[in-house]
Structures are given as structure tokens and as C-alpha cells.
Coordinates of C-alpha atoms in Angstrom, one line a residue:
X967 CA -12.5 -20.7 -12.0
X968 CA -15.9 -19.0 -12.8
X969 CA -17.8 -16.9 -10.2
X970 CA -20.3 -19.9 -9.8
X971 CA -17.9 -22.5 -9.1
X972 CA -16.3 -19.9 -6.8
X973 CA -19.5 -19.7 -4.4
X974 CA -19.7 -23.3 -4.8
X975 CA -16.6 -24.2 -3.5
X976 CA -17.0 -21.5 -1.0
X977 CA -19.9 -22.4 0.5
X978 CA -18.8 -26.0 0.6
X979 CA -15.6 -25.3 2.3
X980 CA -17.8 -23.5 4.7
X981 CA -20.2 -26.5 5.1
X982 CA -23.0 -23.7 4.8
X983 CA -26.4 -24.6 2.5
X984 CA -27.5 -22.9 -0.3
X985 CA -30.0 -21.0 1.5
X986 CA -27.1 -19.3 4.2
X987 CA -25.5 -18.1 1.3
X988 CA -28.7 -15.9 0.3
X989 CA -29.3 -14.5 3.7
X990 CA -30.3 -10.7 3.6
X991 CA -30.4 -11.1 -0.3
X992 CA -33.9 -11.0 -2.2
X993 CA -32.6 -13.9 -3.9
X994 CA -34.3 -17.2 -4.1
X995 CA -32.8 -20.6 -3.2
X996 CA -34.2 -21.7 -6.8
X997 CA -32.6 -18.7 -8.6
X998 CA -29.3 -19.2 -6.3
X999 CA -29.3 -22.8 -7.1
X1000 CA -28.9 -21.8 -11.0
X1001 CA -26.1 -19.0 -10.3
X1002 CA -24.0 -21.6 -8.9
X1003 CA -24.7 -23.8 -11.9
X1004 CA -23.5 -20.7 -14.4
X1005 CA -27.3 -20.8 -15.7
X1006 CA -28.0 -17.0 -14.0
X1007 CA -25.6 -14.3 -13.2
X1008 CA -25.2 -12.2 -10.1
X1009 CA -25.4 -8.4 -9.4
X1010 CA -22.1 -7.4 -8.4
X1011 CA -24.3 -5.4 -5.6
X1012 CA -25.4 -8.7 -4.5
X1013 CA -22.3 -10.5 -4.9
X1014 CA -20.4 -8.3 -3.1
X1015 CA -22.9 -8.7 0.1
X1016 CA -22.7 -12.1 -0.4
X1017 CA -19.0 -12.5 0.1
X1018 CA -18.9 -9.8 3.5
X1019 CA -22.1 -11.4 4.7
X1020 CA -20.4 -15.6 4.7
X1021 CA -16.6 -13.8 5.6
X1022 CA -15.5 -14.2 2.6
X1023 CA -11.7 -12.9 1.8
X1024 CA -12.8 -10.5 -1.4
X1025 CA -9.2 -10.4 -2.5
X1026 CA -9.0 -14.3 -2.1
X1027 CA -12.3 -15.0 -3.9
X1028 CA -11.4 -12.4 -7.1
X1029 CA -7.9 -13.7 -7.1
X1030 CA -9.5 -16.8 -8.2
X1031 CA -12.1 -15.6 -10.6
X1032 CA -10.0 -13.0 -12.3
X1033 CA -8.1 -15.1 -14.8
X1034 CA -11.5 -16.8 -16.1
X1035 CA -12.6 -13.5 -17.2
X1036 CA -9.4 -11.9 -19.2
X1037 CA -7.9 -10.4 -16.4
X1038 CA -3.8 -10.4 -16.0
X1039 CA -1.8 -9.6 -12.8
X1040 CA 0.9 -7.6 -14.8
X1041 CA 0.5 -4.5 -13.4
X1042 CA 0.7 -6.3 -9.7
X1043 CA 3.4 -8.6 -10.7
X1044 CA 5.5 -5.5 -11.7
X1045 CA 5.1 -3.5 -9.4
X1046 CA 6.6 -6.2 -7.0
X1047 CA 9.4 -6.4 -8.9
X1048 CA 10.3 -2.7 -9.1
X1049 CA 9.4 -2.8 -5.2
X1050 CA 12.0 -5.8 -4.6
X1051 CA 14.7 -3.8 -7.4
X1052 CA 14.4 -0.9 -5.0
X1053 CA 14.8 -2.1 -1.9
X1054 CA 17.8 -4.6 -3.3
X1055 CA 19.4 -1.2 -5.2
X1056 CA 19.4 -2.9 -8.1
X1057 CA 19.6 -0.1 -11.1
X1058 CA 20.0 -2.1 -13.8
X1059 CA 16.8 -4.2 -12.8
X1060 CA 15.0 -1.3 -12.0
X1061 CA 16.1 0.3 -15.1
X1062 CA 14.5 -2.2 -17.5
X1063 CA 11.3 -2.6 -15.5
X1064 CA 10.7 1.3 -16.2
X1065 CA 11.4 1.0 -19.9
X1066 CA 8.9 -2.1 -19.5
X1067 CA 6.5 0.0 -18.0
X1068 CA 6.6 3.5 -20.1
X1069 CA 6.5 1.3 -23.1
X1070 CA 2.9 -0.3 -22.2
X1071 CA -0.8 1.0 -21.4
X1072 CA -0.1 1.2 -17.8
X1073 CA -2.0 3.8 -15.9
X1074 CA -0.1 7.0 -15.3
X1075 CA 0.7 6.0 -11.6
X1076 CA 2.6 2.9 -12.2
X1077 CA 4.7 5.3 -14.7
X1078 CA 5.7 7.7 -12.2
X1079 CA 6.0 5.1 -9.6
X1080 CA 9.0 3.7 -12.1
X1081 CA 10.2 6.7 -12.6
X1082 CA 10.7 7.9 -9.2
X1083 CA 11.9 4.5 -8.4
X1084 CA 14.7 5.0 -10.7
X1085 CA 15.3 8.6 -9.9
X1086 CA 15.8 7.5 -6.2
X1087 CA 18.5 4.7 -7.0
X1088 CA 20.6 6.5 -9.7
X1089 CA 20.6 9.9 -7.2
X1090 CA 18.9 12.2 -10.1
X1091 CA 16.7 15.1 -10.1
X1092 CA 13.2 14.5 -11.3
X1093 CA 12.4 17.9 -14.1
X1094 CA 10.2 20.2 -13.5
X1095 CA 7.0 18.7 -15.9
X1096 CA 7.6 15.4 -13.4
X1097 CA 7.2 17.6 -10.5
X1098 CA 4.4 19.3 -11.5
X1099 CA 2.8 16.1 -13.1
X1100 CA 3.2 14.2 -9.9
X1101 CA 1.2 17.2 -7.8
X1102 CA -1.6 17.7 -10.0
X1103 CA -2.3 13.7 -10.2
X1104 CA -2.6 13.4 -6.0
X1105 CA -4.5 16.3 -5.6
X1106 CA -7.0 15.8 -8.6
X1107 CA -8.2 13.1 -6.8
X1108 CA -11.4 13.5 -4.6
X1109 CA -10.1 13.7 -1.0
X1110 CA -6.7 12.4 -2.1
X1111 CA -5.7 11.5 1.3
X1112 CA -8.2 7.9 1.2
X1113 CA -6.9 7.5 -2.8
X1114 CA -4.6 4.6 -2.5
X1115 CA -2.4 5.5 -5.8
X1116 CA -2.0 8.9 -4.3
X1117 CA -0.7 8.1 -1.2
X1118 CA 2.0 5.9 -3.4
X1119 CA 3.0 8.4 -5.2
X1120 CA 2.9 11.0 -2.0
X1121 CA 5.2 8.2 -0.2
X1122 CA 7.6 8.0 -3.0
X1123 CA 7.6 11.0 -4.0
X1124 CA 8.3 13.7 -1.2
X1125 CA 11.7 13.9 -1.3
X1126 CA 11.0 15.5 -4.5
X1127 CA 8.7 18.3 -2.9
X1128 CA 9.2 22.0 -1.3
X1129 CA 9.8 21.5 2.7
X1130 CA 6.7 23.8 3.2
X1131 CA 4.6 21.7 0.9
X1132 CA 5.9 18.5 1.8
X1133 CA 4.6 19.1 5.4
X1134 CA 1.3 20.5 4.4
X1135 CA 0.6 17.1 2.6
X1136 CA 1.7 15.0 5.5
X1137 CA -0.4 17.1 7.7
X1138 CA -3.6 16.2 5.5
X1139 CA -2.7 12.5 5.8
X1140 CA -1.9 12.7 9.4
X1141 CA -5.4 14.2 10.6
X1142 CA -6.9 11.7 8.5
X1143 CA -5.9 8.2 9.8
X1144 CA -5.7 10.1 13.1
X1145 CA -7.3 6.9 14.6
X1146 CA -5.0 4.5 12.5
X1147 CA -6.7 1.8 14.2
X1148 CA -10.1 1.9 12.4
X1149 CA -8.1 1.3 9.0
X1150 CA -7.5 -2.0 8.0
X1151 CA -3.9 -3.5 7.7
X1152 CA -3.3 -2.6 4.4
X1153 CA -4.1 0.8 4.8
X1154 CA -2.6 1.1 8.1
X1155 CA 1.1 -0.3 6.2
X1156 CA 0.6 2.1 3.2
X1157 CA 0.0 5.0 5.7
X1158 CA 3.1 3.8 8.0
X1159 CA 4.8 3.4 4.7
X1160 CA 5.1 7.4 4.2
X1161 CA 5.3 8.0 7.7
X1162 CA 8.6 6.2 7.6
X1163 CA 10.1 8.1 4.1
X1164 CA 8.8 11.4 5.9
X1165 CA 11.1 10.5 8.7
X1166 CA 13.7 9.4 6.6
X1167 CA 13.7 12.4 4.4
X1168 CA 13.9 15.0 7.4
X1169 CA 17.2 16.8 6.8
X1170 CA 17.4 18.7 9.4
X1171 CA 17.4 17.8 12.9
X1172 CA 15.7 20.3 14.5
X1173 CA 12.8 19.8 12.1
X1174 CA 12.2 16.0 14.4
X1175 CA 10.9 18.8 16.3
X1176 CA 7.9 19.8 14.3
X1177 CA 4.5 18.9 15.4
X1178 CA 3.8 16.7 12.3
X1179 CA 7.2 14.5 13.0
X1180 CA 6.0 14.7 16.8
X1181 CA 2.4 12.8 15.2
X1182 CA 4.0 10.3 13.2
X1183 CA 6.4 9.2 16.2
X1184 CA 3.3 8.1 18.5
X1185 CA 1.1 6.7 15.4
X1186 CA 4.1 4.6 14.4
X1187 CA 4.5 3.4 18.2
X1188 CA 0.3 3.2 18.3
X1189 CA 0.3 0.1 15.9
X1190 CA -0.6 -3.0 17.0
X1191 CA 2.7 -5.5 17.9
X1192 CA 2.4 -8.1 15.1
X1193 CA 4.6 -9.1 12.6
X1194 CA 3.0 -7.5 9.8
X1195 CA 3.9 -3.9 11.7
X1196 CA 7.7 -5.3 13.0
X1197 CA 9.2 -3.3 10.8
X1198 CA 7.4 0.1 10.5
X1199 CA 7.5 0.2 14.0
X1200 CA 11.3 -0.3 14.7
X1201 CA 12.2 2.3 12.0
X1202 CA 9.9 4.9 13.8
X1203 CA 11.8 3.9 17.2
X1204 CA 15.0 4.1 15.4
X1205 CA 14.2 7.8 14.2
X1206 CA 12.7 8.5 17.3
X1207 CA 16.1 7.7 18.9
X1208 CA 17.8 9.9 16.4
X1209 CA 15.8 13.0 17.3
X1210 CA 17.2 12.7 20.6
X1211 CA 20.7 12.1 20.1
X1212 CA 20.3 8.4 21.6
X1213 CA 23.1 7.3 18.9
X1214 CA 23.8 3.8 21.0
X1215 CA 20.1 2.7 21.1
X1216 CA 19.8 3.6 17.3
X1217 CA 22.8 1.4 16.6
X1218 CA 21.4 -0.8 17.7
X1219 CA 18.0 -1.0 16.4
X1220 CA 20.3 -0.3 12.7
X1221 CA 22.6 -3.7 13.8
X1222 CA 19.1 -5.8 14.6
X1223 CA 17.5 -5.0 11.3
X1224 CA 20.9 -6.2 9.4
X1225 CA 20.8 -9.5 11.4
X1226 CA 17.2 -9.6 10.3
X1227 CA 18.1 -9.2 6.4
X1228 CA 17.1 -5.8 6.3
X1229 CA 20.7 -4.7 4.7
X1230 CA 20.0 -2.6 2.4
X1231 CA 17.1 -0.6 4.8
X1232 CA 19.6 -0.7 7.1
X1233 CA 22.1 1.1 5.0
X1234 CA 20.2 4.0 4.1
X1235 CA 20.0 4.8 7.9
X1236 CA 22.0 7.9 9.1
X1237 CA 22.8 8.1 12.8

């Protein structure tokens, strides 16, 4: 579907006329008229506008458009499937979606996504250059902390990081989305997304202690109660129970997210 049959069937959908798709736009009904007949093209300025102005779901609307224009969901597509070998444990899976991976012109995040991925699941060190490789690429980025593939790669790969360092970086994260609630949902998962692997890669008790762990316990417990947060929020209850010995309530949380189908989450959790 091309961008004008897009607004068309937008803005029918909407039962809106042509002229309250232009609103706050120095565009002309005429000239609009021909954009949705593919006879003039739109600024991506003023196409952007367009959609936040009519409430129009951006990813929905590009989602559509994208494959007119050349434009494959590999990269997305994969990394669903590594995300789904992970939390299954399945190696094997895992393993060929990294060779997969390495072997085409994906950016460098998606490659040290797999191989983290991997390392995680077979229980092996990452080497040095990795290490290294993985540091510089999150903190190249301007204010790294808003840089979506650099949180990834912060999330997945802490374990993988000095104690002191590890902390400093979840510090910088913490102070910003200090109000989580101004961020949308998808930011507000990615962030409770490493709040949950910096819980569950505290190995040592006394460290639940620590002001940042202290942070992440009432941000976690801050979200809203919807089912898009269910999870994120019962892990950070379950760790919160940990920190203070409460093994029977964190049984139980553990025993709920089995029944739920949360296995293999489930079995990674240490009481």
C-alpha cells in the first residue's frame, strides 16, 4: 500500500474530509487532493504532523507502507525469534539464528545482541574485544541512556560488566526515566526490561541493599497495573521478597508465573 492510499483509507476510516486532514499544514485541499491520488508527494515533516495531528498509530500506518517501498521486516522478524530461542533455552535455535545474523549486513547491535544471546544460554565468557566492543557502542551514542539499541545491549549485556561499572550505568538510566510515567509503554518495558536483569544479576545479597536496587524496586512497583506491565512488575515483587528473606511469598510469586507459562523465567529464579 502506497503512502496515498494509506491517508486515504485513513481518513476514510476516520470519516474525516479531506480538508481535516490538512489542518495546521500550509497545504491546500487541491494539492492534498492530488497526494492522495499519488500525483504529488508529501514532506515527511508534513506527513509526520499529519499522522499525530488525526491520531494516527505511526507504527500502524508505516507498517503498511513499508513493503511498497523495498523495505523488509528481517531484522524485526529475527530478532523475535532469537528473543523467543532465549527465553525457550533453545541453543541449537539460537545458535543458527546468530550464524544467520553474523553472516548478513545487519547493523552491529543486532550482532552483539546474538552473540550475547548465545553466550548467556551455552554459560560462556564473552572475550575481551566483545567486552570492550559492547562499551564503546553504548556510550558513543549521544546521551546513550534515551538510545534504544543501547539500552538493549546495556540489558543484555551487564552480567558481562565490572560490579562498579555495572552500577554506574544503571544509575545513569535510573535518574533518567526517574518519572517512568512520562515515557511511553514501549519505553517504559525496555526500561523495566533491565531493571529486571539488574535484579536478577545481583549476586550478592547485601548488594539488594544498594540505593540503585532500592530505585528500581519502587519504579518497578510505580508502573501502571495492566497487562502489558503483569510481568515486570511481579518479578520486581518477587526480588523484592528475596532481599528480605520472605522465601514463602517468593515461592509463591515463582509457582504463579509457572501456572501462567512463564517456565522457563520461572526457572532461572533463585530463592
Amino acid at each position: 500500500m502506497k503512502i496515498s492510499e494509506a491517508l486515504r483509507k485513513e481518513r476514510q476510516d476516520r470519516n474525516l474530509k479531506q480538508k481535516d486532514m490538512i489542518k495546521n499544514l500550509a497545504i491546500s485541499k487541491s494539492h492534498y487532493s492530488q497526494i492522495e491520488h499519488g500525483k504529488h508527494r508529501i514532506y515527511a515533516e508534513d506527513l509526520l504532523k499529519m499522522l499525530a495531528d488525526n491520531n494516527i498509530d505511526y507504527h500502524h500506518f508505516f507498517d503498511e507502507v513499508a513493503p511498497s517501498y523495498g523495505f523488509r521486516n528481517d531484522n524485526s522478524e529475527l530478532q523475535k525469534e532469537m528473543s523467543q530461542a532465549f527465553y525457550e533455552a533453545d541453543v541449537k535455535k539460537a545458535e543458527m539464528l546468530k550464524d544467520k545474523i553474523l553472516q548478513q549486513n545487519f547493523p552491529m547491535e543486532y550482532k552483539l545482541h546474538a552473540l550475547l544471546i548465545v553466550a548467556e544460554l551455552k554459560k560462556t565468557k564473552l572475550d575481551a574485544k566483545t567486552q570492550k566492543e559492547i562499551l564503546q557502542l553504548m556510550v558513543s551514542q549521544n546521551d546513550w541512556t534515551k538510545n534504544r539499541d543501547a539500552l538493549r545491549i546495556f540489558g543484555n549485556a551487564m552480567k558481562y560488566f565490572d560490579k562498579s561499572v555495572r552500577r554506574t550505568l544503571m544509575q545513569s538510566v535510573l535518574r533518567t526515566y526517574k518519572r517512568i510515567d512520562n515515557f511511553s509503554d514501549e519505553e517504559i518495558i525496555r526500561v523495566a526490561t533491565i531493571c529486571v536483569n539488574y535484579l536478577f544479576n545481583v549476586d550478592d545479597k547485601h548488594d539488594f541493599n544498594n540505593t540503585e536496587v532500592k530505585q528500581i524496586f519502587l519504579l518497578l512497583q510505580s508502573l501502571e497495573p495492566i497487562p502489558a506491565f503483569l510481568m515486570y512488575k511481579s518479578l520486581g515483587k518477587f526480588y523484592s521478597a528475596v532481599s528480605k528473606d520472605r522465601k514463602e511469598h517468593a515461592k509463591e510469586i515463582k509457582d504463579s508465573l509457572k501456572l501462567a507459562g512463564y517456565t522457563e523465567i520461572a526457572k532461572r529464579l533463585v530463592i
